[in-house]
Short mmCIF file of C-alpha atoms in Angstrom, two decimals:
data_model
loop_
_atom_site.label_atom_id
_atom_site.label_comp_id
_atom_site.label_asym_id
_atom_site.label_seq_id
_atom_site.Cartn_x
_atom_site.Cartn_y
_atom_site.Cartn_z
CA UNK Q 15 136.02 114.73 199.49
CA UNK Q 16 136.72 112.18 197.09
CA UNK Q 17 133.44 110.37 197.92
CA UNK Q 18 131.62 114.39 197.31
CA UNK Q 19 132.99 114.23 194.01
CA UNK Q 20 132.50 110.91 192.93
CA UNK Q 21 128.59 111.36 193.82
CA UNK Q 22 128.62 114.66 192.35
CA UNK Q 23 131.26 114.49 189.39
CA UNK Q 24 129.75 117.91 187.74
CA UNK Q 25 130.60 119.89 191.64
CA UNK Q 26 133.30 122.53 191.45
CA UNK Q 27 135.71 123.09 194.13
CA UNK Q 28 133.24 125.86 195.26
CA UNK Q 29 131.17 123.23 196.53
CA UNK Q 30 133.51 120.83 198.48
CA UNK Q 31 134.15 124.01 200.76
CA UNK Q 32 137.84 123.40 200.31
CA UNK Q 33 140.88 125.39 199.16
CA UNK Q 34 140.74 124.96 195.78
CA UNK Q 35 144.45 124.38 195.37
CA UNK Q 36 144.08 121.45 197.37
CA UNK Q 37 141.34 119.94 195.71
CA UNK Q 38 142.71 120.78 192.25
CA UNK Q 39 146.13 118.55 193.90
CA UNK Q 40 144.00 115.91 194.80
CA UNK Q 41 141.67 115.64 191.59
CA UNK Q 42 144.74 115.46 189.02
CA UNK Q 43 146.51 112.79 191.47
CA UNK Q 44 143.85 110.68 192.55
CA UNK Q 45 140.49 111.03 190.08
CA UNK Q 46 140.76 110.96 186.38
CA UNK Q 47 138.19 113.18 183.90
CA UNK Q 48 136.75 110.24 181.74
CA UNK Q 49 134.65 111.38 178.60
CA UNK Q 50 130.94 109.82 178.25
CA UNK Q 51 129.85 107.52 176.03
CA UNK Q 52 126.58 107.30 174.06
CA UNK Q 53 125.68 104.10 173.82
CA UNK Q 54 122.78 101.87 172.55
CA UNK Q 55 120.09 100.40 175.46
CA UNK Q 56 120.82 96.74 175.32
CA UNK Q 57 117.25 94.47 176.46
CA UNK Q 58 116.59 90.96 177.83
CA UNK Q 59 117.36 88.95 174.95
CA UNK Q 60 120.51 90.78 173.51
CA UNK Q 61 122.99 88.85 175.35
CA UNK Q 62 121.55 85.29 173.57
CA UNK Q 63 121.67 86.78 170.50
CA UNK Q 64 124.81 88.30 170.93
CA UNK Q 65 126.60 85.01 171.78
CA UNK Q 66 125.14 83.26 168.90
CA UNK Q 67 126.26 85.35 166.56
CA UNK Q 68 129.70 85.38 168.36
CA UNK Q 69 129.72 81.55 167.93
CA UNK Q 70 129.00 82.05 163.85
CA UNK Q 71 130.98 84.40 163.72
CA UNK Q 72 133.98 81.85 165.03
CA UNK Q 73 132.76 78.77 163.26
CA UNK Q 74 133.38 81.01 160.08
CA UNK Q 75 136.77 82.39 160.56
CA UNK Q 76 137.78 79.07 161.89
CA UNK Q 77 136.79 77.77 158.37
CA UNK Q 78 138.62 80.85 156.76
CA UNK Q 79 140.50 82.81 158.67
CA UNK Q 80 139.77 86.02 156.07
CA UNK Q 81 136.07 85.56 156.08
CA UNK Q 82 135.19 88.71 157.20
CA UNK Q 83 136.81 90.49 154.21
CA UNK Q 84 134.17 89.08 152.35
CA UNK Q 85 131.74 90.85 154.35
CA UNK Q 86 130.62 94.14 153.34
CA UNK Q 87 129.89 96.32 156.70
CA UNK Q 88 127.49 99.18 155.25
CA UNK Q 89 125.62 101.88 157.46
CA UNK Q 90 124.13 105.15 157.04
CA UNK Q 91 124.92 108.03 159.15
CA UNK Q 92 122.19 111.00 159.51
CA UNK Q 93 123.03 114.33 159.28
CA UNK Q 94 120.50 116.31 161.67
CA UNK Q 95 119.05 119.25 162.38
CA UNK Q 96 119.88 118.38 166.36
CA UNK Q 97 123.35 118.97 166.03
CA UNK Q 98 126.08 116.50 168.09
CA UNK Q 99 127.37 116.30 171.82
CA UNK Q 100 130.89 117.30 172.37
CA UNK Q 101 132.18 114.79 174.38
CA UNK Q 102 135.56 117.14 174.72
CA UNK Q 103 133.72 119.46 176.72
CA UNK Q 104 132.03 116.95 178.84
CA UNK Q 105 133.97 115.19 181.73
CA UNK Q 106 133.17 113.07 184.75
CA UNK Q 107 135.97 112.76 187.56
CA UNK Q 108 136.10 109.19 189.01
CA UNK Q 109 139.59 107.14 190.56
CA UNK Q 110 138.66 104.59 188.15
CA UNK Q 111 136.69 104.73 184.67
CA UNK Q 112 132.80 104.68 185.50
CA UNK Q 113 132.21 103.78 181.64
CA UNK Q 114 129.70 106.70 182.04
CA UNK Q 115 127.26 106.73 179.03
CA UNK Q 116 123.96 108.77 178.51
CA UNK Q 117 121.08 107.37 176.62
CA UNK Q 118 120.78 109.44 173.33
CA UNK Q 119 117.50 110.43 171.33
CA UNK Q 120 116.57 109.01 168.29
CA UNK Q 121 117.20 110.80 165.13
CA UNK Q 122 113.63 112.62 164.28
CA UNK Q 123 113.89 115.65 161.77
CA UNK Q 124 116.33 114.92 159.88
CA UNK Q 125 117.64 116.17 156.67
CA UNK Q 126 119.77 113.68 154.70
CA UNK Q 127 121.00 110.46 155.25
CA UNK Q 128 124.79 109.32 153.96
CA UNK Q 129 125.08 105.33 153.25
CA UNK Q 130 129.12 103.95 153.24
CA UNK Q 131 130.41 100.66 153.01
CA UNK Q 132 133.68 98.57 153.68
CA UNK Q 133 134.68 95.33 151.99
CA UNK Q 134 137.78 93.62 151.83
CA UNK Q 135 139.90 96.98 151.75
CA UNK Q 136 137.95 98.90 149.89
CA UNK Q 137 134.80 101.75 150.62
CA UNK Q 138 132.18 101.79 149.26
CA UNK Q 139 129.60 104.68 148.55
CA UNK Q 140 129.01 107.23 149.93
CA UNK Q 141 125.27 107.34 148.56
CA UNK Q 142 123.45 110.22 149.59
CA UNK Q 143 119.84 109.75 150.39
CA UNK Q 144 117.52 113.06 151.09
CA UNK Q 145 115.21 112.80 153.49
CA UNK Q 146 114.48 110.05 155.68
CA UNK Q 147 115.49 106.72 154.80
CA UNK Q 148 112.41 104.35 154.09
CA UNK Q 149 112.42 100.96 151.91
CA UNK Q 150 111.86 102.65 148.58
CA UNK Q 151 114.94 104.73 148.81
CA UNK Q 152 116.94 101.78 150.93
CA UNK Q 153 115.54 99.33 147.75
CA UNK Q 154 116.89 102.19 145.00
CA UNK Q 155 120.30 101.87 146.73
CA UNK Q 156 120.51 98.22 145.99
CA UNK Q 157 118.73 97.73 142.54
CA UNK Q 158 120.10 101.10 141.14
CA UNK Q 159 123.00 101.73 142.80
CA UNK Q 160 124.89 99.16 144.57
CA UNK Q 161 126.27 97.63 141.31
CA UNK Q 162 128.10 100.73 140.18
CA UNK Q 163 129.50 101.16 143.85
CA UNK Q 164 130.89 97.75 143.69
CA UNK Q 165 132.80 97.95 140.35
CA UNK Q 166 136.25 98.83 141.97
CA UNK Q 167 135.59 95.87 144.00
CA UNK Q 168 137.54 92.39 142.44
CA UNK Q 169 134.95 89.83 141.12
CA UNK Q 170 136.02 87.08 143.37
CA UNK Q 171 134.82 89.15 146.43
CA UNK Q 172 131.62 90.49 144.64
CA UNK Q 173 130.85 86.37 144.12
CA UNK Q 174 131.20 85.57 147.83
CA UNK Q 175 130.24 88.38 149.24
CA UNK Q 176 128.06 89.12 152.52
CA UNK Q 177 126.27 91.91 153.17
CA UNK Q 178 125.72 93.40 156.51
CA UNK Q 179 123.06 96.03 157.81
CA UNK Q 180 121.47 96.33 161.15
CA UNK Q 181 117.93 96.76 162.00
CA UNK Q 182 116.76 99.82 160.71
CA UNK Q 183 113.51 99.72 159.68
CA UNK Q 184 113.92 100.58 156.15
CA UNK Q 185 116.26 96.99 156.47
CA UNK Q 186 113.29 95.11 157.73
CA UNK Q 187 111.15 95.47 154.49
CA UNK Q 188 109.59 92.80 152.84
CA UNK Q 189 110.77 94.28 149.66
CA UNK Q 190 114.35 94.82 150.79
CA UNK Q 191 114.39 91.17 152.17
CA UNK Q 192 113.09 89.54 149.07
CA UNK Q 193 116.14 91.99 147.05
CA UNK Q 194 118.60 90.76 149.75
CA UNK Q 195 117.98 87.27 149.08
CA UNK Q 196 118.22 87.52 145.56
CA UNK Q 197 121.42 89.35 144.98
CA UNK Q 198 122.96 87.56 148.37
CA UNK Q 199 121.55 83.96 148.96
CA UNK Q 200 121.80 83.64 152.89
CA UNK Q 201 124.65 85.79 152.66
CA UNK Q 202 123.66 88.48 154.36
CA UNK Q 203 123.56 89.59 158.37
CA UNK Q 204 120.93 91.53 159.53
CA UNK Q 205 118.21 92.09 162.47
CA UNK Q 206 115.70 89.01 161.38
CA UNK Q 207 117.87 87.62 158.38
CA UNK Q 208 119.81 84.33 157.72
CA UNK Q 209 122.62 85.57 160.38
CA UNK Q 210 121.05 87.94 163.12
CA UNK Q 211 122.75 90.50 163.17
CA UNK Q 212 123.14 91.44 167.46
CA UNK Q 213 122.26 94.68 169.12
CA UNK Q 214 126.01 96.27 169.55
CA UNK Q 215 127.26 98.88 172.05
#
């Protein structure tokens, strides 16, 4: 039974052909519900580039151990029209966790975008961006914006600070790069920049 359920984790007791009382006993002693786990589809390469930035990462904190309070970890977060998985409602009985994930679709049809960043201990943003996020709007967050988000933030952090963004495309710009490098001289961490930023899970 337990090797029924493990190969069919969404099977009710209906279909083990069991008292259900006794496979109810044996699911809450033995098997565990685990929630799933979007996650991003790592390729070939990721691992390298994943260790190397590990290593920078390292050789920097050995340097200063509070480097990466100088680092500001921004991101924007679409709202869609698509809606959102409930991982509460969705379970997968195994005896031990299967680290169950589903591959998720991009976001297409979207309606706004919301940008946030952390540095040191303090937020910044949110900056609300209609639409879809392209390098025009991603370049009026930094020349227009970014200055007045950053005012709360002491001057000694503002001096040193990194910035961090991943690989969206509106990132990759020439336009955004060239900004990048002026306001942060190879200070900044992203897909393609001075530190590559690594796919994450």
């Amino acid at each position: 039974m337990m090797f029924f359920l493990t190969v069919f984790p969404y099977c009710d007791t209906f279909c083990v052909g069991m008292n259900r009382k006794i496979v109810q006993l044996i699911v809450r002693k033995v098997i565990f519900p685990y929630k799933i786990q979007p996650q991003q589809q790592l390729l070939e390469h990721d691992p390298a580039t994943r260790s190397a930035y590990a290593l920078w990462a390292r050789a920097n904190l050995e340097e200063d151990p509070n480097f990466f309070r100088s680092v500001c970890f921004g991101d924007e977060c679409t709202i869609s029209s698509h809606g959102i998985m409930n991982r509460q409602n969705t379970r997968k009985r195994a005896p031990e966790n299967p680290n169950w994930t589903i591959p998720i679709p991009l976001q297409h049809q979207c309606k706004i975008n919301v940008w946030a960043g952390i540095v040191s201990d303090r937020l910044i943003g949110p900056y609300f961006i209609e639409g879809n996020l392209d390098r025009h709007k991603y370049i009026t967050l930094l020349e227009e914006h970014l200055d007045g988000m950053l005012r709360n933030v002491s001057e000694v952090v503002r001096r040193n600070m990194w910035w961090m963004q991943d690989g969206a495309g509106a990132h990759t710009a020439l336009i955004v790069r060239a900004e990048l490098h002026r306001r942060f001289p190879e200070r900044w961490i992203r897909l393609h920049g001075p530190v590559n930023w690594p796919p994450v899970v």
